[in-house]
CSV table of C-alpha atoms and ligand atoms in Angstrom, one decimal:
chain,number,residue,atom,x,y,z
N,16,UNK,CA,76.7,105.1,94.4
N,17,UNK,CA,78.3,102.6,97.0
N,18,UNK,CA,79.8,99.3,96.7
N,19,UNK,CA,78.0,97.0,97.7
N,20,UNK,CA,79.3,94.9,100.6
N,21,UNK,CA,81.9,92.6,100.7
N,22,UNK,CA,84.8,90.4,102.7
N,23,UNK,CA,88.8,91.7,102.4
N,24,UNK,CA,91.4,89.7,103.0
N,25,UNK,CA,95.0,91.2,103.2
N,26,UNK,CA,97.3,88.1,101.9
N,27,UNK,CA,101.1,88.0,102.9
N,28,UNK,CA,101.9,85.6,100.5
N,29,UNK,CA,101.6,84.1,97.3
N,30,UNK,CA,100.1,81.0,98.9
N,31,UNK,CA,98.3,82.8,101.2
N,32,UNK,CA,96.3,84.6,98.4
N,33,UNK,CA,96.0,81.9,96.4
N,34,UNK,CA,94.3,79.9,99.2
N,35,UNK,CA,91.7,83.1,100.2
N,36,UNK,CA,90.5,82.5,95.9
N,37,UNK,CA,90.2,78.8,95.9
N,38,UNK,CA,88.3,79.2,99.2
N,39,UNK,CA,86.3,82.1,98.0
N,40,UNK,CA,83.3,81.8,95.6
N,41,UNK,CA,83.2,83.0,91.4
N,42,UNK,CA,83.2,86.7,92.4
N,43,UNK,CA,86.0,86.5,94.9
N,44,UNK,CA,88.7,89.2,92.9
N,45,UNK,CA,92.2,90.0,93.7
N,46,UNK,CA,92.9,93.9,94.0
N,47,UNK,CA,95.6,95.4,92.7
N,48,UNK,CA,95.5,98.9,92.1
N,49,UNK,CA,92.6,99.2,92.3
N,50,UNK,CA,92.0,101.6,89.7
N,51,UNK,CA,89.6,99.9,87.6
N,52,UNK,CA,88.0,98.0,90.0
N,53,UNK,CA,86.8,100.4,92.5
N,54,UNK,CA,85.2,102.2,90.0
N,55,UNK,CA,84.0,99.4,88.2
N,56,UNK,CA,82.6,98.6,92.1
N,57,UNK,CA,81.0,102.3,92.6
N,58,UNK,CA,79.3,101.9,89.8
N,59,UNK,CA,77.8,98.3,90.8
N,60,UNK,CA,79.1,97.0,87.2
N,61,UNK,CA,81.3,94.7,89.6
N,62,UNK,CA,80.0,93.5,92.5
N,63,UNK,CA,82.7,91.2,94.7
N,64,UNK,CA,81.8,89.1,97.3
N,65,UNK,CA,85.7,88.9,98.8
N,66,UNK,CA,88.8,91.1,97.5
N,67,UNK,CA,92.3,89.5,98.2
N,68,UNK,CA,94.9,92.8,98.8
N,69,UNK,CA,97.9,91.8,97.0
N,70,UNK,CA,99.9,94.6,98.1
N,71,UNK,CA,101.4,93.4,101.2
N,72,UNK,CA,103.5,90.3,99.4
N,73,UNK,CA,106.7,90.9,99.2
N,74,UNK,CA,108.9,90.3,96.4
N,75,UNK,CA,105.6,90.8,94.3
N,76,UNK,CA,107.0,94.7,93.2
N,77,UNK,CA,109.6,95.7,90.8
N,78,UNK,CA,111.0,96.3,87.3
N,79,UNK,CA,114.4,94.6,86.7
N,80,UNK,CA,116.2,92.6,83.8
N,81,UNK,CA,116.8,89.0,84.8
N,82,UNK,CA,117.6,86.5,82.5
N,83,UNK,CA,116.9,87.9,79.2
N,84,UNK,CA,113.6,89.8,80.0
N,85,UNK,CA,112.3,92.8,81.7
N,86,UNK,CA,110.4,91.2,84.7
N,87,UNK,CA,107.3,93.5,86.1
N,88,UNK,CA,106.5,92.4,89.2
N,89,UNK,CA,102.4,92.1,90.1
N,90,UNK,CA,102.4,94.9,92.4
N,91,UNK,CA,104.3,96.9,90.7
N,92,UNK,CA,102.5,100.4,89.5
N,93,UNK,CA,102.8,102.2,86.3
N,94,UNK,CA,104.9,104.9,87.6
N,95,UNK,CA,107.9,102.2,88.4
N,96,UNK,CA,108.1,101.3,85.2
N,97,UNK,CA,107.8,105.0,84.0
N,98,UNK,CA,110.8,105.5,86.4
N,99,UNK,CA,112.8,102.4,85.6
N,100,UNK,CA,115.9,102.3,84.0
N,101,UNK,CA,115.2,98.4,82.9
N,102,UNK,CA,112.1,99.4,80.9
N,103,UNK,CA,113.2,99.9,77.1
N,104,UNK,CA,111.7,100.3,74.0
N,105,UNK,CA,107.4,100.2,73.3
N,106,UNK,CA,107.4,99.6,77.5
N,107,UNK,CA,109.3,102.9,78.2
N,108,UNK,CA,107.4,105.1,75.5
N,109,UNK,CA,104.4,103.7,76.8
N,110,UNK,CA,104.7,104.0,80.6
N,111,UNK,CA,104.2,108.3,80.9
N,112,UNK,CA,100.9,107.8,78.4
N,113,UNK,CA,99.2,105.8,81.0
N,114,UNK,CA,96.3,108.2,82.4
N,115,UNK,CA,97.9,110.5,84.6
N,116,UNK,CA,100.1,110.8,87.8
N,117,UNK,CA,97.5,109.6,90.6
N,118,UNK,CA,96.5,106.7,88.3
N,119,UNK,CA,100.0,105.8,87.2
N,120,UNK,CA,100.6,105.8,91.4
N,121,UNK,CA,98.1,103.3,92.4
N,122,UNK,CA,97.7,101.2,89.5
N,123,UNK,CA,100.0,98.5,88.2
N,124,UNK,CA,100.9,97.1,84.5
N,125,UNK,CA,99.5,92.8,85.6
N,126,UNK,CA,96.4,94.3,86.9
N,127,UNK,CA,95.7,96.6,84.0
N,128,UNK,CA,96.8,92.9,82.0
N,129,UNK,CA,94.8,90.9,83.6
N,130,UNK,CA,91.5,93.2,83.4
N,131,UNK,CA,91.9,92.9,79.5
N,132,UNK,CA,89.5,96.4,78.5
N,133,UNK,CA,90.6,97.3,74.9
N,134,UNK,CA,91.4,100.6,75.7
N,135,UNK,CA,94.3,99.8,78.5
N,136,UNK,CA,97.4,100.4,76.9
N,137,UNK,CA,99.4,98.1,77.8
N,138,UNK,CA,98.3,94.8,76.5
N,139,UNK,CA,98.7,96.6,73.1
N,140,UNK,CA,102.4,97.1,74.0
N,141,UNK,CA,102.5,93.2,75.0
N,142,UNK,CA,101.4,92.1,72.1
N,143,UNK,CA,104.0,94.2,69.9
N,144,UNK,CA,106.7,93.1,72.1
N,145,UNK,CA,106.0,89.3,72.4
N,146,UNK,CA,105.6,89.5,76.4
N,147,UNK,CA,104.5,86.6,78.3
N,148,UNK,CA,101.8,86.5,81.2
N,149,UNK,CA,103.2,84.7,84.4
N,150,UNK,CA,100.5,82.5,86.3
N,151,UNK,CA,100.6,80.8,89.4
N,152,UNK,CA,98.1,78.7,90.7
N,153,UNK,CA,97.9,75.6,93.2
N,154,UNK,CA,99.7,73.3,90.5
N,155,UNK,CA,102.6,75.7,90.0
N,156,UNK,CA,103.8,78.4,87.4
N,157,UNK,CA,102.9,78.5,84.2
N,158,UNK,CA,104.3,81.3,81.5
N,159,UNK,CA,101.3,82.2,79.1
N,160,UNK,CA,101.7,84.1,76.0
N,161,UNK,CA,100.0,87.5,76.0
N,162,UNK,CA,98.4,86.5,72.7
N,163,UNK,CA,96.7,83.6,74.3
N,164,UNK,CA,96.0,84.9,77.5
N,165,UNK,CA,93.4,88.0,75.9
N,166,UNK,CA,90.5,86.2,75.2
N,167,UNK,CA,88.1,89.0,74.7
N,168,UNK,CA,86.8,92.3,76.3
N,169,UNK,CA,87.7,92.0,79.9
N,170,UNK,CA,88.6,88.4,79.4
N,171,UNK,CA,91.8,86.7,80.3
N,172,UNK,CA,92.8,82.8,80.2
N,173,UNK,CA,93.4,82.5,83.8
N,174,UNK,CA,92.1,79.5,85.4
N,175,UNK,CA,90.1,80.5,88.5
N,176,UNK,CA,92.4,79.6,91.0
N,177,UNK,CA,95.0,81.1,89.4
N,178,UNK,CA,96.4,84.6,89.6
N,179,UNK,CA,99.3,87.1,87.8
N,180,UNK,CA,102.8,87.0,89.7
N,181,UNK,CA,105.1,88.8,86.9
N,182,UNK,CA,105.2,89.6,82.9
N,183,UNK,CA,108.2,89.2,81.1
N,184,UNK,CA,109.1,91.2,77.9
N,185,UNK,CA,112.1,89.5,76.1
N,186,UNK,CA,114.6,92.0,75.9
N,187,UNK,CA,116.2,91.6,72.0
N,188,UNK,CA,119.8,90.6,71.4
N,189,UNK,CA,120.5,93.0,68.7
N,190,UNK,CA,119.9,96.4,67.3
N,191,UNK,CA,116.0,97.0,68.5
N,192,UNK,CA,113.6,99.9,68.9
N,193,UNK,CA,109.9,100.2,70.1
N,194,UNK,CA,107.4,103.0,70.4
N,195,UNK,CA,104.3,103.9,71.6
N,196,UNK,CA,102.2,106.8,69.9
N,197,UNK,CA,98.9,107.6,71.6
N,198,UNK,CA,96.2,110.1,70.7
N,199,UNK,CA,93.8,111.1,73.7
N,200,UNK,CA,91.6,113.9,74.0
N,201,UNK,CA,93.0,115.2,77.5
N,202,UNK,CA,96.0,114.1,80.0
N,203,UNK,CA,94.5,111.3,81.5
N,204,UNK,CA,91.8,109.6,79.3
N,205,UNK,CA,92.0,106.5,77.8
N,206,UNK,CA,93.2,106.4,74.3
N,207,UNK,CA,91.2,107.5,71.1
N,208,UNK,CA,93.8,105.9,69.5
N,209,UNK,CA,97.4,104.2,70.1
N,210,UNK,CA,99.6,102.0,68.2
N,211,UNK,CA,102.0,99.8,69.9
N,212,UNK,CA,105.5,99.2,67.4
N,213,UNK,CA,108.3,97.2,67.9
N,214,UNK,CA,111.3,95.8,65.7
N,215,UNK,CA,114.4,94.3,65.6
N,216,UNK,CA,117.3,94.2,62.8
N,217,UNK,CA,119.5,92.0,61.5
N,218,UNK,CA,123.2,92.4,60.9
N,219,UNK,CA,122.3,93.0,57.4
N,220,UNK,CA,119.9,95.6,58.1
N,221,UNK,CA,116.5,94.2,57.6
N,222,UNK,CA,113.4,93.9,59.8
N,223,UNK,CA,114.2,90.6,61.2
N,224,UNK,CA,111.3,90.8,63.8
N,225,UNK,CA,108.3,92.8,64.2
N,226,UNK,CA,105.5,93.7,66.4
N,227,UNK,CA,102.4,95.9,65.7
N,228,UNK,CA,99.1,96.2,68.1
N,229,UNK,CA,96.1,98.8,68.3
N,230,UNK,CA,95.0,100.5,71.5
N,231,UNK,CA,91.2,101.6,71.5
N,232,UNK,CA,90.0,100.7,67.9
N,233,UNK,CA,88.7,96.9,68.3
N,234,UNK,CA,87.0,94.6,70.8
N,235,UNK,CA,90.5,94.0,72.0
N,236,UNK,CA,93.8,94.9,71.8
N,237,UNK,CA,94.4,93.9,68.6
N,238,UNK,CA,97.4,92.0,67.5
N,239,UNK,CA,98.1,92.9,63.6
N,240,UNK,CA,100.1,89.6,62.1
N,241,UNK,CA,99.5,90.9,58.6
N,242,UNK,CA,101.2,93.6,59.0
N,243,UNK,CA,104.0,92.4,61.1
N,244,UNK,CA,104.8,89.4,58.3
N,245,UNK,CA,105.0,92.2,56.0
N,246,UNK,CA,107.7,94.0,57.5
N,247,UNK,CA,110.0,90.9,58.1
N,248,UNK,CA,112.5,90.3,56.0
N,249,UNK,CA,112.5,93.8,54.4
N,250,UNK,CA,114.6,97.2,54.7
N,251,UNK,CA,113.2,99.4,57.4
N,252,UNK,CA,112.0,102.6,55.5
N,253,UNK,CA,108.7,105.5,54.7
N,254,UNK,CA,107.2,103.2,51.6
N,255,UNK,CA,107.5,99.6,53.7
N,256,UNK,CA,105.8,101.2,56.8
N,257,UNK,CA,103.2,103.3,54.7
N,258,UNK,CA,102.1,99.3,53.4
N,259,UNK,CA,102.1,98.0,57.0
N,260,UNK,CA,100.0,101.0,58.0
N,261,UNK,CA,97.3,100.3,55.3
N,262,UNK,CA,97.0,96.7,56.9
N,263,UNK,CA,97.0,98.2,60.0
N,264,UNK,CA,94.1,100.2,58.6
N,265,UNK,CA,92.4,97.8,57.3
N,266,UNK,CA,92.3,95.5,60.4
N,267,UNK,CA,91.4,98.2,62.8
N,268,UNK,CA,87.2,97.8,63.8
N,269,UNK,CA,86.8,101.1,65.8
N,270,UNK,CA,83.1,102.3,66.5
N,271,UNK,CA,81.5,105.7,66.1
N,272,UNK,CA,82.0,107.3,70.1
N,273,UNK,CA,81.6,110.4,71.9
N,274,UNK,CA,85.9,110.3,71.1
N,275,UNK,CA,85.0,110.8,66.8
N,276,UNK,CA,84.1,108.6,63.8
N,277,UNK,CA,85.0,105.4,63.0
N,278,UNK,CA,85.9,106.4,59.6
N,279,UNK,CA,88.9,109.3,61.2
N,280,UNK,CA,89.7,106.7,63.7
N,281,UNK,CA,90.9,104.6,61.2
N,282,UNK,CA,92.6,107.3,59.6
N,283,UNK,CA,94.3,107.8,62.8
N,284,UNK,CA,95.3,104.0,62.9
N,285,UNK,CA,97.0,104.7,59.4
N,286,UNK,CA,99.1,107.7,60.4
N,287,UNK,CA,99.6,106.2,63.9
N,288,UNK,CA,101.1,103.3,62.2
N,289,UNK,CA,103.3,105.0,60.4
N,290,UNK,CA,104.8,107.2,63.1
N,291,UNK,CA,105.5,104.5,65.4
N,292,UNK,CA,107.2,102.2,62.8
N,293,UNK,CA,109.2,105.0,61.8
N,294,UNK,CA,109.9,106.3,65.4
N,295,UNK,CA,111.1,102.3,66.5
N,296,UNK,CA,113.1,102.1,63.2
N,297,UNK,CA,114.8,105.4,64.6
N,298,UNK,CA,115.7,104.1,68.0
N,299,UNK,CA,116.7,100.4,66.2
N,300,UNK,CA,119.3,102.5,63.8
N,301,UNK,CA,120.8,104.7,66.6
N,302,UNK,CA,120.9,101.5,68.9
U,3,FAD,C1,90.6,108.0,85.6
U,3,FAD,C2,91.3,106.8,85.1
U,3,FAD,C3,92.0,106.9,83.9
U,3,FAD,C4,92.6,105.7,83.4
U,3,FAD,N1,93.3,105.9,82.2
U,3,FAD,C5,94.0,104.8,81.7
U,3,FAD,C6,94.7,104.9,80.5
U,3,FAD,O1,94.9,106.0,79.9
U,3,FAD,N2,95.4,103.8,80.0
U,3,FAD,C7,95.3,102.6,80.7
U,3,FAD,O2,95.9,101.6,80.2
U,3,FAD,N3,94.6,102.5,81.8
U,3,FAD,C8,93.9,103.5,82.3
U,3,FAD,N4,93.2,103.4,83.5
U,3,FAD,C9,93.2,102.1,84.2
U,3,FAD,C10,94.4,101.9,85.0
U,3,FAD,O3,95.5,101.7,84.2
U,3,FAD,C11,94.3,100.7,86.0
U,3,FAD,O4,95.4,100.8,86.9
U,3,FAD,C12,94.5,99.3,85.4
U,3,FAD,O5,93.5,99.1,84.3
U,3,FAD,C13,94.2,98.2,86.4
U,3,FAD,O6,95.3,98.0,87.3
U,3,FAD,P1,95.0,98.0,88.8
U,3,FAD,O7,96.3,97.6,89.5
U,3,FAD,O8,94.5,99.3,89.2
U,3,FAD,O9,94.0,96.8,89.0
U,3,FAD,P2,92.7,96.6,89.9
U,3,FAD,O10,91.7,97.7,89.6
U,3,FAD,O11,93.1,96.3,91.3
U,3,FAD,O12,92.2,95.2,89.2
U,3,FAD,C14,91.6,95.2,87.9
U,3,FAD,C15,91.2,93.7,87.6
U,3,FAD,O13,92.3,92.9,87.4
U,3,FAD,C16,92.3,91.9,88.4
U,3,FAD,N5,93.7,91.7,88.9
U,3,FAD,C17,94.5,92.7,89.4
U,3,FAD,N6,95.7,92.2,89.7
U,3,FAD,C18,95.6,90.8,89.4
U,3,FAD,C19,96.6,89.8,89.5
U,3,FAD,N7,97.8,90.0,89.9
U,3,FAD,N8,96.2,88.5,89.1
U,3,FAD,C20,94.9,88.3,88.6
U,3,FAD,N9,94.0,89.3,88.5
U,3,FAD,C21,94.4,90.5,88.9
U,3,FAD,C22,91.4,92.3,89.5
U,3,FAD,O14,90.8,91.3,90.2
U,3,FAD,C23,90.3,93.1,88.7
U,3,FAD,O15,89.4,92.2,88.1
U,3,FAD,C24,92.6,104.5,84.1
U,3,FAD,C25,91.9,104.4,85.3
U,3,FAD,C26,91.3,105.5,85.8
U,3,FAD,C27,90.6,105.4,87.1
């Protein structure tokens, strides 16, 4: 099938794209990558009246540290941060699970943010690592955390004039390690399965901040608090993260799909869970 027709602007600027969406009407989208919503456009389950190209602003690329957090820019594409040096932790074990080369090429980390489908990988790895979303819209900038900007299934709390310029990961001060441990069927689909993990020690040794999140097993990336108030506090080790993982378990809500069960899915979740604890524990201890 064919898109069905519809105005493009190609904005030079932040202002200049933010003025095309407050002139434009409710289905007036920004494109990124495009990656999800050309197809999403084929297929007539999006139907835009006006597309705003992004990718001519500069300054809106890159991957870089700057003041405490790894910045990634708006236009910049899964494969920079795959390549980046900056990226550490969940971000850099996530970045080469992210479909596959041609994908990773076009499509960037804010846009796969902003579209918010609970199997994109990489608001999973948000939430683990305590990122925030950065908005700018006619009144200014405004720094959103990614816990409050997912509202639902392809649902974000942008305003409607409003659109992504960056996301910040803090980058810890201490001993830390992240992970990101995905199961998929074949190189390139979306995720059966993944669990986001994060932590940070303490000078005594103990968990002294944690971050959990589930790719692909509820109606969106899900955030596990329980589990993440469990592991604070405590010594980094098999029995602590084989607890988490049962809360983990227990708060995954994956569905019966052409990709297996829900009952092995959450299985998965529990195993999952305990390899990426274990695997950010590892990196934390040799960091
Ligand atoms: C075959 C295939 C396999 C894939 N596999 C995976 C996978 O394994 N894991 C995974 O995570 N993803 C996967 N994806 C999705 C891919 O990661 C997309 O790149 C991503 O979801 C969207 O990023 P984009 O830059 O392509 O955004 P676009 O498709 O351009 O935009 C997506 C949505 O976000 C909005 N948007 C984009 N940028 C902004 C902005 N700066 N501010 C406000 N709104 C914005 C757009 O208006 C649109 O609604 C796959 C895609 C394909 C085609």
């Amino acid at each position: 099938m064919l898109p069905s027709r519809f105005d493009y602007v190609a904005a030079h600027s932040i202002e200049e794209a933010l003025a095309a969406k407050a002139q434009g009407d409710e289905d007036t989208r920004f494109l990124a990558g495009g990656q999800s919503l050309l197809p999403m456009m084929k297929l007539r389950l999006a139907v835009p009246s006006k597309l705003i190209d992004i990718n001519r602003i500069d300054g809106l690329g890159g991957v870089e540290r700057r003041n405490g957090h790894l910045r990634i820019g708006a236009a910049a594409r899964h494969a920079d941060v795959a390549a980046s040096d900056a990226a550490f932790g969940a971000v850099a074990a996530a970045a080469p699970w992210i479909s596959d080369p041609l994908v990773r090429n076009l499509g960037t980390l804010c846009g796969s943010v902003a579209h918010c489908d609970p199997e994109g990988d990489w608001n999973s790895v948000l939430l683990a690592t305590g990122a925030d979303v950065v908005a700018r819209g006619p009144g200014g900038e405004r720094s959103i955390p990614i816990a409050e900007f997912v509202q639902d299934m392809f649902a974000n709390s942008l305003a409607s004039d409003e659109m992504v310029t960056e996301v910040r990961v803090p980058v810890p001060s201490g001993r830390s390690g992240g992970s990101y441990v995905k199961l998929e069927r074949k190189i390139g689909d979306y995720a059966t399965v993944a669990v986001a993990g994060h932590l940070e020690l303490g000078d005594d040794g103990r968990i002294a901040a944690a971050g959990l999140a589930l790719t692909s097993v509820a109606p969106i990336n899900l955030k596990v608090a329980e589990a993440e108030a469990l592991l604070v506090g405590n010594q980094p080790g098999p029995e602590l993260f084989a607890e988490a993982a049962e809360l983990a378990a227990a708060a995954a809500d994956p569905r019966d799909d052409v990709r297996g069960t829900a009952r092995w899915k959450r299985q998965v979740v529990r195993t999952f869970t305990g390899r990426a604890l274990a695997a950010a524990a590892d990196q934390a201890l040799k960091g």
